[in-house]
Amino acid sequence: EGADIGFIIKSEEMRNVEYIHNNILYRLVWLLLIISIPISFLISKEQSKLSGNADYLRQKQAEKILKKYMKQATEAAKLHKPEFYTSAQTGLSNYISDKLKIPRGSTTEDVLDKLKLFDILPDFEMQISIFLKKCIEVRFMPGGSSSNSIKQDFDELKEIIAKLSKTKRRKNK
């Protein structure tokens, strides 16, 4: 008899129990979980945009592709190689075509025609046109470049890209 009540605590002293919800680590985990929900929602929304719209993806990657060709152009310009013009023309044409949502294999004339969709001044549009035409001429005509002209053209390319990156596309065209 009395064997079944052996688990009863006979001491009158109560021990202090710290509940888990009062723990700082517990609250920190909950805070991180609550913050991660909207962040994961935004990431999934962006991923669905990227997977569903190829033009949107091209516009997002335009800067990255431009940097790749600018790196090649910079290296060629430092070495005063005429390959600068190939990288400059390809990078600039791809950047403009990605931003304007036109096919990448389009001719330079098509790219220049579509350039009117940007809010740019006519003299800046002419500067881009002259630069791209010069790149084509130097690429396909032997002896069309010198080390001074490569340096000047590299500075002009940097100026064109800086101006282009600040311009916005017109909404209503």
Tab-separated table of C-alpha atoms in Angstrom:
chain	number	residue	atom	x	y	z
A	1	GLU	CA	0.000	0.000	0.000
A	2	GLY	CA	1.213	3.530	-0.780
A	3	ALA	CA	3.503	2.305	-3.573
A	4	ASP	CA	1.472	4.032	-6.224
A	5	ILE	CA	1.959	7.512	-4.716
A	6	GLY	CA	5.742	7.491	-4.590
A	7	PHE	CA	5.998	10.220	-7.169
A	8	ILE	CA	4.476	12.871	-4.934
A	9	ILE	CA	6.966	15.563	-4.006
A	10	LYS	CA	7.278	15.772	-0.279
A	11	SER	CA	9.411	18.888	-0.041
A	12	GLU	CA	7.685	22.206	0.422
A	13	GLU	CA	10.370	24.084	-1.446
A	14	MET	CA	9.286	25.173	-4.978
A	15	ARG	CA	11.909	25.482	-7.607
A	16	ASN	CA	12.028	28.456	-9.968
A	17	VAL	CA	11.167	27.320	-13.485
A	18	GLU	CA	12.121	29.585	-16.375
A	19	TYR	CA	9.637	29.249	-19.164
A	20	ILE	CA	10.881	29.114	-22.743
A	21	HIS	CA	8.833	32.064	-23.945
A	22	ASN	CA	10.751	34.316	-21.557
A	23	ASN	CA	14.064	33.256	-23.098
A	24	ILE	CA	15.769	35.834	-25.358
A	25	LEU	CA	16.847	33.163	-27.833
A	26	TYR	CA	13.246	32.002	-28.219
A	27	ARG	CA	12.109	35.550	-28.965
A	28	LEU	CA	14.956	36.093	-31.424
A	29	VAL	CA	14.011	32.956	-33.367
A	30	TRP	CA	10.409	34.111	-33.581
A	31	LEU	CA	11.477	37.568	-34.724
A	32	LEU	CA	13.643	36.080	-37.478
A	33	LEU	CA	10.788	33.858	-38.604
A	34	ILE	CA	8.389	36.776	-38.770
A	35	ILE	CA	10.881	38.889	-40.738
A	36	SER	CA	11.704	36.068	-43.149
A	37	ILE	CA	8.097	35.639	-44.306
A	38	PRO	CA	7.808	38.944	-46.239
A	39	ILE	CA	11.377	38.637	-47.504
A	40	SER	CA	10.718	35.180	-48.909
A	41	PHE	CA	7.488	36.449	-50.448
A	42	LEU	CA	9.362	39.268	-52.233
A	43	ILE	CA	12.055	36.887	-53.461
A	44	SER	CA	9.503	34.449	-54.845
A	45	LYS	CA	7.643	37.286	-56.558
A	46	GLU	CA	10.863	38.460	-58.232
A	47	GLN	CA	11.721	34.911	-59.312
A	48	SER	CA	8.304	34.451	-60.881
A	49	LYS	CA	8.759	37.727	-62.791
A	50	LEU	CA	12.151	36.604	-64.038
A	51	SER	CA	10.964	33.182	-65.121
A	52	GLY	CA	7.814	34.463	-66.788
A	53	ASN	CA	9.172	37.435	-68.727
A	54	ALA	CA	12.300	37.134	-70.838
A	55	ASP	CA	12.395	40.872	-71.590
A	56	TYR	CA	12.382	41.692	-67.884
A	57	LEU	CA	15.265	39.271	-67.357
A	58	ARG	CA	17.218	40.866	-70.208
A	59	GLN	CA	16.735	44.314	-68.726
A	60	LYS	CA	17.900	43.107	-65.319
A	61	GLN	CA	21.007	41.506	-66.833
A	62	ALA	CA	21.847	44.380	-69.211
A	63	GLU	CA	24.196	46.011	-66.700
A	64	LYS	CA	26.016	42.752	-66.038
A	65	ILE	CA	26.536	42.071	-69.743
A	66	LEU	CA	27.680	45.649	-70.313
A	67	LYS	CA	30.255	45.278	-67.527
A	68	LYS	CA	31.597	42.132	-69.204
A	69	TYR	CA	32.155	43.885	-72.520
A	70	MET	CA	33.451	47.033	-70.835
A	71	LYS	CA	36.053	44.943	-69.038
A	72	GLN	CA	37.194	43.497	-72.373
A	73	ALA	CA	37.189	46.971	-73.938
A	74	THR	CA	39.181	48.407	-71.042
A	75	GLU	CA	41.845	45.728	-71.326
A	76	ALA	CA	42.097	46.215	-75.098
A	77	ALA	CA	42.256	50.007	-74.705
A	78	LYS	CA	45.086	49.760	-72.155
A	79	LEU	CA	47.051	47.642	-74.623
A	80	HIS	CA	46.046	49.905	-77.550
A	81	LYS	CA	44.562	46.981	-79.452
A	82	PRO	CA	41.907	47.467	-82.136
A	83	GLU	CA	39.833	44.711	-80.479
A	84	PHE	CA	38.605	47.563	-78.295
A	85	TYR	CA	36.180	48.552	-81.035
A	86	THR	CA	34.694	45.053	-81.273
A	87	SER	CA	34.021	44.905	-77.538
A	88	ALA	CA	32.784	48.490	-77.427
A	89	GLN	CA	30.333	48.051	-80.292
A	90	THR	CA	29.045	44.676	-79.086
A	91	GLY	CA	28.646	45.834	-75.496
A	92	LEU	CA	26.942	49.110	-76.375
A	93	SER	CA	24.625	47.507	-78.947
A	94	ASN	CA	23.657	44.694	-76.570
A	95	TYR	CA	23.060	47.148	-73.729
A	96	ILE	CA	20.800	49.331	-75.844
A	97	SER	CA	18.941	46.366	-77.333
A	98	ASP	CA	18.405	44.800	-73.888
A	99	LYS	CA	17.097	48.064	-72.475
A	100	LEU	CA	14.790	48.621	-75.480
A	101	LYS	CA	13.546	45.013	-75.648
A	102	ILE	CA	14.667	44.425	-79.225
A	103	PRO	CA	16.372	41.248	-80.465
A	104	ARG	CA	20.092	41.091	-79.757
A	105	GLY	CA	21.015	40.128	-83.302
A	106	SER	CA	19.535	43.343	-84.694
A	107	THR	CA	21.656	45.488	-86.957
A	108	THR	CA	23.206	48.701	-85.729
A	109	GLU	CA	20.728	50.683	-87.823
A	110	ASP	CA	17.789	48.969	-86.108
A	111	VAL	CA	19.304	49.704	-82.711
A	112	LEU	CA	19.808	53.355	-83.652
A	113	ASP	CA	16.225	53.633	-84.929
A	114	LYS	CA	14.851	52.220	-81.681
A	115	LEU	CA	17.131	54.518	-79.683
A	116	LYS	CA	14.519	57.229	-80.179
A	117	LEU	CA	12.451	55.500	-77.458
A	118	PHE	CA	14.875	56.880	-74.896
A	119	ASP	CA	14.429	60.431	-73.632
A	120	ILE	CA	17.736	61.658	-75.029
A	121	LEU	CA	18.756	64.771	-76.856
A	122	PRO	CA	19.243	64.552	-80.632
A	123	ASP	CA	22.918	65.514	-80.357
A	124	PHE	CA	23.511	62.668	-77.879
A	125	GLU	CA	21.708	60.295	-80.229
A	126	MET	CA	24.027	61.518	-83.001
A	127	GLN	CA	27.057	60.953	-80.745
A	128	ILE	CA	26.025	57.338	-80.197
A	129	SER	CA	25.393	56.871	-83.901
A	130	ILE	CA	28.792	58.286	-84.864
A	131	PHE	CA	30.541	56.159	-82.243
A	132	LEU	CA	28.895	52.916	-83.383
A	133	LYS	CA	29.605	53.699	-87.038
A	134	LYS	CA	33.224	54.460	-86.184
A	135	CYS	CA	33.488	51.110	-84.394
A	136	ILE	CA	32.189	49.340	-87.502
A	137	GLU	CA	34.579	51.233	-89.776
A	138	VAL	CA	37.630	50.517	-87.614
A	139	ARG	CA	36.696	46.852	-87.258
A	140	PHE	CA	36.354	46.223	-90.964
A	141	MET	CA	38.873	48.675	-92.434
A	142	PRO	CA	42.529	47.898	-91.846
A	143	GLY	CA	44.675	50.590	-90.269
A	144	GLY	CA	41.739	52.626	-89.011
A	145	SER	CA	42.926	53.057	-85.439
A	146	SER	CA	45.814	54.565	-83.533
A	147	SER	CA	46.704	54.521	-79.870
A	148	ASN	CA	45.546	58.138	-79.427
A	149	SER	CA	42.212	57.502	-81.111
A	150	ILE	CA	41.638	54.390	-78.981
A	151	LYS	CA	42.213	56.444	-75.815
A	152	GLN	CA	39.835	59.177	-77.008
A	153	ASP	CA	37.224	56.654	-78.092
A	154	PHE	CA	37.459	54.849	-74.763
A	155	ASP	CA	36.783	58.123	-72.939
A	156	GLU	CA	33.870	58.785	-75.281
A	157	LEU	CA	32.483	55.291	-74.633
A	158	LYS	CA	32.584	55.869	-70.875
A	159	GLU	CA	30.772	59.169	-71.336
A	160	ILE	CA	28.088	57.564	-73.550
A	161	ILE	CA	27.462	54.764	-71.078
A	162	ALA	CA	27.260	57.184	-68.163
A	163	LYS	CA	24.664	59.275	-69.996
A	164	LEU	CA	22.704	56.221	-71.179
A	165	SER	CA	22.476	54.748	-67.702
A	166	LYS	CA	20.904	57.974	-66.430
A	167	THR	CA	18.216	58.131	-69.140
A	168	LYS	CA	14.788	56.615	-68.795
A	169	ARG	CA	12.626	54.909	-71.353
A	170	ARG	CA	9.481	56.713	-72.433
A	171	LYS	CA	6.314	55.115	-71.112
A	172	ASN	CA	3.883	56.074	-73.862
A	173	LYS	CA	5.692	54.805	-76.961
